[in-house]
Coordinates of C-alpha atoms in Angstrom, one line a residue:
M5 CA 246.3 212.5 -183.8
A6 CA 250.0 212.6 -184.8
T7 CA 251.1 209.5 -183.0
Q8 CA 253.8 208.1 -185.4
Y9 CA 255.8 211.3 -185.6
S10 CA 257.4 212.8 -182.5
I11 CA 257.4 216.6 -182.6
Q12 CA 260.6 218.0 -181.0
G13 CA 261.9 221.4 -179.8
T14 CA 262.2 223.6 -176.8
T15 CA 261.6 226.9 -178.6
A16 CA 258.8 228.1 -180.9
K17 CA 261.2 228.1 -183.8
G18 CA 262.4 224.6 -183.0
I19 CA 258.9 223.2 -182.7
A20 CA 257.8 224.8 -185.9
A21 CA 260.9 223.5 -187.7
S22 CA 260.1 220.0 -186.4
V23 CA 256.6 220.1 -187.7
E24 CA 257.8 221.4 -191.1
R25 CA 260.3 218.6 -191.3
G26 CA 257.6 216.1 -190.6
V27 CA 255.4 217.6 -193.4
T28 CA 258.3 217.8 -195.9
E29 CA 259.3 214.2 -195.3
G30 CA 255.8 212.9 -195.5
E31 CA 255.6 211.8 -191.9
L32 CA 252.8 214.3 -191.2
A33 CA 250.2 213.8 -194.0
P34 CA 247.5 216.3 -195.0
G35 CA 244.7 216.2 -192.5
V36 CA 246.7 214.8 -189.7
A37 CA 245.9 216.5 -186.4
L38 CA 248.6 218.0 -184.3
P39 CA 248.6 217.6 -180.5
P40 CA 246.6 220.2 -178.6
V41 CA 248.7 223.1 -177.4
R42 CA 248.7 222.2 -173.7
R43 CA 249.4 218.5 -174.3
L44 CA 252.3 219.2 -176.5
A45 CA 253.6 221.8 -174.1
E46 CA 253.6 219.2 -171.3
E47 CA 255.3 216.6 -173.4
L48 CA 258.1 219.0 -174.4
G49 CA 258.4 220.7 -171.1
V50 CA 257.7 224.2 -172.4
S51 CA 255.1 226.8 -171.9
A52 CA 251.7 226.6 -173.7
G53 CA 252.6 230.1 -175.1
T54 CA 255.7 228.7 -176.8
V55 CA 253.7 226.0 -178.6
A56 CA 250.9 228.5 -179.4
T57 CA 253.5 230.7 -181.0
A58 CA 254.9 227.8 -183.0
Y59 CA 251.4 226.9 -184.3
K60 CA 250.8 230.5 -185.2
E61 CA 253.9 230.6 -187.3
L62 CA 252.9 227.3 -189.0
R63 CA 249.5 228.8 -189.8
R64 CA 251.0 232.0 -191.2
R65 CA 253.2 229.9 -193.6
G66 CA 250.3 227.7 -194.7
L67 CA 251.6 224.5 -193.2
V68 CA 248.6 224.0 -190.8
V69 CA 245.1 225.2 -190.4
T70 CA 243.0 225.5 -187.3
H71 CA 239.4 224.4 -187.2
G72 CA 238.3 225.8 -183.9
R73 CA 237.3 223.0 -181.5
G74 CA 238.4 220.6 -184.3
G75 CA 242.0 221.5 -183.5
T76 CA 245.1 222.2 -185.6
V77 CA 245.7 219.9 -188.6
V78 CA 248.3 219.7 -191.4
A79 CA 247.0 221.7 -194.4
E80 CA 245.7 219.9 -197.5
A81 CA 248.2 221.9 -199.6
A82 CA 251.0 222.3 -197.1
S83 CA 253.4 224.7 -198.7
A84 CA 256.6 223.2 -197.3
A85 CA 256.2 220.0 -199.4
S86 CA 256.8 219.8 -203.1
R87 CA 253.3 218.7 -204.0
R88 CA 253.9 217.0 -207.4
P89 CA 251.0 215.2 -209.0
P90 CA 250.6 211.5 -208.0
R91 CA 251.8 208.9 -210.5
V92 CA 249.0 207.5 -212.7
P93 CA 248.6 203.8 -211.8
P94 CA 249.4 201.5 -214.7
G95 CA 246.5 200.7 -217.0
L96 CA 244.5 203.8 -216.2
V97 CA 243.5 206.5 -218.7
D98 CA 244.9 209.8 -217.3
L99 CA 242.2 212.4 -217.3
A100 CA 243.7 214.4 -214.4
S101 CA 246.7 216.1 -215.9
G102 CA 245.1 219.3 -217.3
L103 CA 247.7 219.1 -220.1
P104 CA 247.2 219.5 -223.9
D105 CA 247.2 216.6 -226.4
P106 CA 250.8 216.2 -227.7
A107 CA 249.4 215.5 -231.1
F108 CA 248.7 219.3 -231.4
L109 CA 252.0 220.5 -230.0
P110 CA 254.7 221.4 -232.5
V111 CA 258.2 219.9 -232.4
L112 CA 260.5 222.3 -230.6
R113 CA 263.5 223.4 -232.6
P114 CA 265.8 225.6 -230.6
P115 CA 268.0 227.9 -232.7
S116 CA 271.0 226.2 -234.1
E117 CA 273.4 228.9 -233.2
I118 CA 273.6 231.5 -230.4
R119 CA 276.7 233.6 -230.4
P120 CA 278.3 234.1 -227.0
V121 CA 278.4 237.6 -225.6
Y122 CA 280.8 239.3 -223.2
G123 CA 279.2 239.4 -219.7
S124 CA 275.4 238.9 -219.4
H125 CA 272.1 239.8 -221.0
R126 CA 271.0 241.9 -218.0
A127 CA 271.4 245.2 -219.9
A128 CA 269.2 243.9 -222.8
P129 CA 267.1 241.0 -221.4
R130 CA 264.5 240.8 -224.1
L131 CA 264.8 240.1 -227.8
T132 CA 263.3 242.9 -229.9
A133 CA 261.6 240.4 -232.2
L134 CA 259.8 238.6 -229.3
E135 CA 258.8 241.9 -227.8
D136 CA 257.1 242.9 -231.1
L137 CA 255.3 239.6 -231.3
T138 CA 254.2 239.8 -227.7
R139 CA 252.9 243.3 -228.1
A140 CA 250.8 242.2 -231.1
W141 CA 249.5 239.2 -229.2
F142 CA 248.2 241.4 -226.3
A143 CA 247.0 244.2 -228.6
R144 CA 244.7 241.7 -230.5
D145 CA 242.5 241.6 -227.4
G146 CA 242.7 245.3 -226.7
V147 CA 245.3 245.0 -223.9
P148 CA 247.5 248.0 -223.7
A149 CA 250.9 246.7 -224.7
E150 CA 253.2 249.7 -225.0
R151 CA 255.4 248.0 -222.4
V152 CA 255.9 244.3 -222.1
T153 CA 258.3 242.1 -220.2
F154 CA 259.0 238.4 -219.9
A155 CA 259.1 235.8 -217.1
H156 CA 259.7 232.1 -216.6
G157 CA 256.0 231.1 -216.8
A158 CA 252.8 232.3 -215.2
L159 CA 253.4 231.2 -211.7
D160 CA 256.9 232.6 -211.6
C161 CA 255.5 235.9 -212.8
I162 CA 252.5 236.0 -210.4
A163 CA 254.8 235.1 -207.5
R164 CA 257.1 238.0 -208.3
L165 CA 254.2 240.4 -208.7
L166 CA 252.6 239.5 -205.4
S167 CA 255.9 239.4 -203.4
V168 CA 256.9 242.9 -204.4
E169 CA 253.4 244.4 -203.8
L170 CA 252.2 242.5 -200.6
R171 CA 253.5 241.4 -197.3
P172 CA 252.8 238.2 -195.4
G173 CA 249.3 238.4 -193.9
D174 CA 247.9 240.6 -196.7
A175 CA 244.7 239.4 -198.3
V176 CA 244.4 238.3 -202.0
A177 CA 241.1 237.6 -203.8
V178 CA 241.2 234.3 -205.7
E179 CA 238.7 232.3 -207.7
D180 CA 236.9 229.5 -205.9
P181 CA 237.2 226.9 -207.3
G182 CA 240.5 228.0 -208.8
F183 CA 243.9 226.9 -210.2
H184 CA 245.3 224.6 -207.5
H185 CA 249.0 225.6 -208.1
L186 CA 248.0 229.3 -207.7
L187 CA 246.2 228.5 -204.4
D188 CA 249.3 226.7 -203.2
L189 CA 251.4 229.7 -204.2
V190 CA 249.4 232.3 -202.4
T191 CA 249.6 230.2 -199.2
A192 CA 253.3 229.6 -199.6
L193 CA 253.9 233.4 -199.9
G194 CA 252.2 233.8 -196.5
L195 CA 249.3 235.6 -197.9
R196 CA 245.6 235.2 -196.9
M197 CA 243.2 234.0 -199.5
V198 CA 239.8 235.5 -199.8
P199 CA 237.7 233.1 -202.0
V200 CA 235.5 234.6 -204.8
A201 CA 232.7 232.4 -206.2
V202 CA 232.8 231.7 -209.9
D203 CA 229.9 231.0 -212.3
E204 CA 229.9 230.4 -216.1
E205 CA 231.0 234.1 -216.7
G206 CA 233.8 234.1 -214.2
M207 CA 234.0 235.8 -210.8
T208 CA 230.6 236.8 -209.6
P209 CA 230.0 240.5 -208.9
D210 CA 228.5 240.0 -205.4
A211 CA 231.4 237.8 -204.2
L212 CA 234.0 240.2 -205.7
R213 CA 232.4 243.2 -204.0
T214 CA 232.5 241.4 -200.7
A215 CA 236.2 240.6 -201.2
L216 CA 237.1 244.2 -202.1
R217 CA 235.3 245.6 -199.1
A218 CA 237.1 243.1 -196.9
G219 CA 240.3 244.9 -197.8
V220 CA 242.1 242.6 -200.3
R221 CA 245.4 244.1 -201.6
A222 CA 245.4 242.1 -204.9
L223 CA 243.0 240.2 -207.1
V224 CA 244.1 237.2 -209.3
C225 CA 241.7 235.9 -211.9
S226 CA 241.4 234.3 -215.4
P227 CA 239.5 236.1 -218.2
R228 CA 238.8 232.9 -220.1
A229 CA 239.0 229.1 -219.8
Q230 CA 239.1 229.5 -216.0
C231 CA 240.6 226.5 -214.3
P232 CA 238.9 224.2 -213.4
T233 CA 235.4 225.4 -214.6
G234 CA 236.2 226.7 -218.1
A235 CA 234.3 230.0 -217.4
S236 CA 235.1 233.0 -219.5
F237 CA 234.2 236.7 -219.1
T238 CA 231.4 238.1 -221.2
P239 CA 231.6 241.8 -222.1
R240 CA 228.8 242.5 -219.6
R241 CA 230.5 240.6 -216.7
R242 CA 233.9 242.2 -217.6
D243 CA 232.3 245.7 -217.4
E244 CA 230.6 244.9 -214.0
L245 CA 233.8 243.7 -212.4
A246 CA 235.9 246.5 -213.9
A247 CA 233.5 249.1 -212.5
M248 CA 233.9 247.6 -209.0
V249 CA 237.7 247.4 -209.1
R250 CA 237.9 251.1 -210.3
E251 CA 236.4 252.0 -206.9
F252 CA 239.5 250.5 -205.3
P253 CA 242.4 251.9 -207.4
E254 CA 245.1 250.7 -204.9
V255 CA 244.2 247.0 -205.6
L256 CA 246.5 245.2 -208.0
V257 CA 244.5 243.2 -210.6
V258 CA 246.5 240.2 -212.1
E259 CA 244.9 238.4 -215.0
D260 CA 246.3 234.9 -215.7
D261 CA 245.3 234.5 -219.4
Y262 CA 247.1 231.2 -219.6
N263 CA 244.7 230.0 -222.3
A264 CA 245.2 233.0 -224.6
Q265 CA 244.7 231.8 -228.1
L266 CA 247.4 232.6 -230.7
A267 CA 244.6 233.6 -233.2
G268 CA 240.8 233.9 -233.1
P269 CA 238.2 236.3 -231.8
E270 CA 238.9 239.0 -229.1
A271 CA 238.3 238.1 -225.5
P272 CA 236.9 240.5 -222.9
T273 CA 239.6 241.3 -220.3
L274 CA 239.9 243.5 -217.3
A275 CA 243.3 244.5 -218.5
A276 CA 241.7 246.5 -221.3
S277 CA 239.4 248.3 -218.9
G278 CA 241.4 251.4 -217.9
L279 CA 242.5 250.1 -214.4
E280 CA 245.1 252.0 -212.4
R281 CA 247.1 248.9 -211.2
W282 CA 247.0 245.9 -213.4
A283 CA 249.0 243.2 -215.1
Q284 CA 248.1 240.4 -217.5
V285 CA 250.3 237.3 -218.0
R286 CA 250.2 235.0 -221.0
T287 CA 252.0 231.7 -221.5
V288 CA 252.4 229.3 -224.4
S289 CA 252.7 226.0 -222.6
K290 CA 249.1 224.9 -223.5
R291 CA 249.5 225.8 -227.2
L292 CA 253.2 225.4 -228.1
G293 CA 254.7 223.1 -225.5
V294 CA 254.6 222.3 -221.8
D295 CA 258.4 222.7 -221.6
L296 CA 258.4 226.2 -222.8
R297 CA 258.8 228.0 -219.5
W298 CA 258.1 231.5 -220.9
A299 CA 255.5 234.1 -220.2
G300 CA 254.7 237.5 -221.6
L301 CA 253.6 240.2 -219.2
A302 CA 251.8 243.5 -219.9
G303 CA 250.9 246.0 -217.2
D304 CA 250.9 249.5 -215.9
P305 CA 254.4 251.1 -215.7
V306 CA 254.8 250.9 -211.9
T307 CA 253.8 247.2 -211.8
L308 CA 256.2 246.3 -214.7
A309 CA 259.1 248.3 -213.2
R310 CA 258.7 246.5 -209.8
H311 CA 258.5 243.1 -211.5
D312 CA 261.6 243.7 -213.6
G313 CA 263.5 245.2 -210.6
R314 CA 262.9 242.1 -208.6
M315 CA 263.8 239.8 -211.5
L316 CA 267.0 241.8 -212.1
M317 CA 268.1 240.8 -208.6
T318 CA 267.3 237.1 -209.1
S319 CA 267.3 235.3 -212.4
G320 CA 268.1 238.4 -214.4
W321 CA 266.5 237.5 -217.7
V322 CA 264.8 234.7 -219.6
S323 CA 267.2 232.6 -221.6
H324 CA 267.7 234.1 -225.1
I325 CA 267.8 230.5 -226.4
L326 CA 264.3 230.0 -225.2
Q327 CA 263.2 233.4 -226.5
E328 CA 264.6 232.5 -230.0
T329 CA 262.7 229.3 -229.9
V330 CA 259.4 231.1 -229.1
V331 CA 260.0 233.6 -231.9
G332 CA 260.4 230.7 -234.3
L333 CA 257.2 229.1 -233.2
F334 CA 255.2 232.3 -233.3
S335 CA 256.4 233.0 -236.8
D336 CA 255.9 229.5 -238.4
P337 CA 252.6 229.2 -240.5
A338 CA 252.7 225.4 -240.0
V339 CA 252.7 225.8 -236.3
A340 CA 249.7 228.2 -236.5
R341 CA 247.8 225.6 -238.5
L342 CA 248.5 222.9 -236.0
V343 CA 247.5 225.0 -233.1
A344 CA 244.3 226.0 -234.9
A345 CA 243.5 222.3 -235.5
G346 CA 244.0 221.7 -231.8
E347 CA 241.6 224.4 -230.8
V348 CA 238.9 222.7 -232.9
A349 CA 239.6 219.3 -231.5
Y350 CA 239.7 220.5 -227.9
A351 CA 236.2 222.1 -228.3
E352 CA 234.8 219.0 -229.9
R353 CA 236.2 216.7 -227.2
R354 CA 235.1 218.9 -224.4
Q355 CA 231.5 219.2 -225.8
A356 CA 231.4 215.5 -226.4
L357 CA 231.9 214.7 -222.8
I358 CA 229.5 217.4 -221.6
G359 CA 226.9 216.1 -224.0
A360 CA 227.5 212.5 -223.0
L361 CA 227.2 213.3 -219.3
G362 CA 224.1 215.4 -219.9
S363 CA 222.4 212.4 -221.7
C364 CA 223.0 210.5 -218.4
G365 CA 221.5 213.3 -216.4
I366 CA 224.8 214.5 -215.0
R367 CA 225.4 218.3 -214.9
S368 CA 228.8 219.6 -215.8
A369 CA 230.7 222.8 -216.8
G370 CA 233.3 223.4 -219.4
A371 CA 232.6 226.3 -221.8
N372 CA 236.3 226.6 -222.7
G373 CA 239.7 225.2 -222.1
L374 CA 240.9 221.6 -221.6
N375 CA 238.8 220.5 -218.7
V376 CA 235.3 219.7 -217.6
W377 CA 234.1 220.4 -214.0
V378 CA 231.5 218.0 -212.6
P379 CA 229.8 218.7 -209.3
V380 CA 229.4 215.5 -207.2
R381 CA 228.3 214.7 -203.7
D382 CA 231.3 212.6 -202.7
E383 CA 234.6 213.3 -204.5
S384 CA 236.4 210.2 -203.1
A385 CA 233.6 207.8 -204.0
V386 CA 233.6 209.1 -207.6
V387 CA 237.4 209.2 -208.0
N388 CA 237.8 205.7 -206.6
G389 CA 234.7 204.3 -208.5
L390 CA 236.1 205.6 -211.8
R391 CA 239.5 204.2 -211.0
T392 CA 238.1 200.7 -210.7
R393 CA 236.7 201.2 -214.2
G394 CA 240.0 202.4 -215.7
W395 CA 239.7 206.1 -215.4
W396 CA 242.0 208.5 -213.5
V397 CA 240.3 211.8 -212.7
A398 CA 241.2 214.7 -210.3
A399 CA 239.3 215.2 -207.0
G400 CA 238.1 218.7 -206.7
A401 CA 239.5 219.3 -203.2
R402 CA 242.8 220.6 -204.6
F403 CA 240.9 223.3 -206.5
R404 CA 238.4 224.4 -203.8
I405 CA 238.4 226.7 -200.8
A406 CA 234.7 227.0 -199.9
S407 CA 233.0 226.0 -203.1
P408 CA 231.0 222.7 -203.4
T409 CA 232.5 219.3 -204.1
A410 CA 233.3 218.3 -207.7
V411 CA 235.8 216.4 -209.9
R412 CA 237.9 217.7 -212.8
I413 CA 238.2 215.8 -216.0
T414 CA 240.8 216.7 -218.6
T415 CA 239.3 216.1 -222.1
S416 CA 242.2 217.2 -224.3
A417 CA 242.9 213.7 -225.5
L418 CA 239.5 212.1 -224.9
D419 CA 237.8 211.1 -228.1
V420 CA 234.1 210.9 -228.6
A421 CA 233.7 207.2 -228.2
A422 CA 235.8 207.3 -225.0
A423 CA 233.6 210.2 -223.7
R424 CA 230.5 208.1 -224.0
R425 CA 232.1 205.2 -222.1
L426 CA 233.3 207.5 -219.4
A427 CA 229.8 209.1 -219.0
S428 CA 228.2 205.6 -218.7
D429 CA 230.8 204.6 -216.1
F430 CA 230.3 207.9 -214.3
A431 CA 226.5 207.3 -214.1
E432 CA 227.1 203.8 -212.7
V433 CA 229.5 205.2 -210.0
L434 CA 226.9 207.9 -209.0
G435 CA 224.3 205.2 -208.8
E436 CA 226.4 203.1 -206.5
A437 CA 227.2 206.1 -204.3
Q438 CA 223.5 207.0 -204.1
A439 CA 222.7 203.5 -203.0
T440 CA 225.3 203.8 -200.3
Y441 CA 223.9 207.1 -199.0
E442 CA 220.3 205.8 -199.0
G443 CA 221.0 202.3 -198.1

């Protein structure tokens, strides 16, 4: 019960604002129960309907969730708070970041000279050279790229796409487990998430069919290196999902191809499947630098026009200094070699941990990307147990809606010897947890 924070207000708006203030300031932590409607109404001297209206607004905005007889509690990913990752305690190996190894990121060299222009870049927001490179990048995987545009990263792009297409309360199909920042974003936009189960080939057909029939207005998915499981579409799965989506032409399909390689084999993608409403966003943060807040976007003409129309009214354009920097990186052969070396190293390190865990009898998933997803019975026990042994891993709760418990381990900087030590420690922690359950 929320006993250390006093909720105030005499109107529904005031009560909701008071709760939001408590969440934002950290006084109402995730999972804390709010007072029952009638009790809070008596304390504040208002009607039960006023409190119920306040709680309804808080639920719509993703600040709280209601568990039937379990009452109303602060959401695990309350959208009012800026949920930045916790600081890694000193002395621990950080395996929770999801970030690339800096050894395989190039040194960023912004252009030495950008001539000032009269007015702004709104009339010509994109550099022709970067447009050409972006078209070629998409076309390599068969994605129609006659038209492309830019944004300030994948989440910025997806937020704009969803906000111009949907209204609060509309349903969005998302992967479960899925990218935690995307799940937070959908909630913050006031949209309703419909979880779609994921296996080693991405979204499962049965789960997607159920979501489409439930009336979702949009679908957000990853064609490869799905976060957190590492799943990637096969051609067969891509074709199955595309056939379903074509039965619902009004549904906007947004592919977050955040792990798109700069070179290499083609990847199956829904964006190349002849859909009516679609968009694919690609970023370079995992390959060229986490501070490069740039994304390329391809899509159908209506979707791109709506995206650019909204962007014109807000930030206007992506910095031309940033665009020039990306052009230089895309065009540098030394950068291409460094990125290719990183691709090889990431695969070796990921497979090293999967193999080491397997030798200890521990099942895990991670066919692609920078992470390994490990199903466990008790996330907290595993996270805390590994912490006492010097490892900092991510609890799966941030990534899940209805899928089973697990932990996510970032392997981008984990060498083979360290992977073996981690697997051994992981097995010990699971043994201790088993003894607790059976003891």
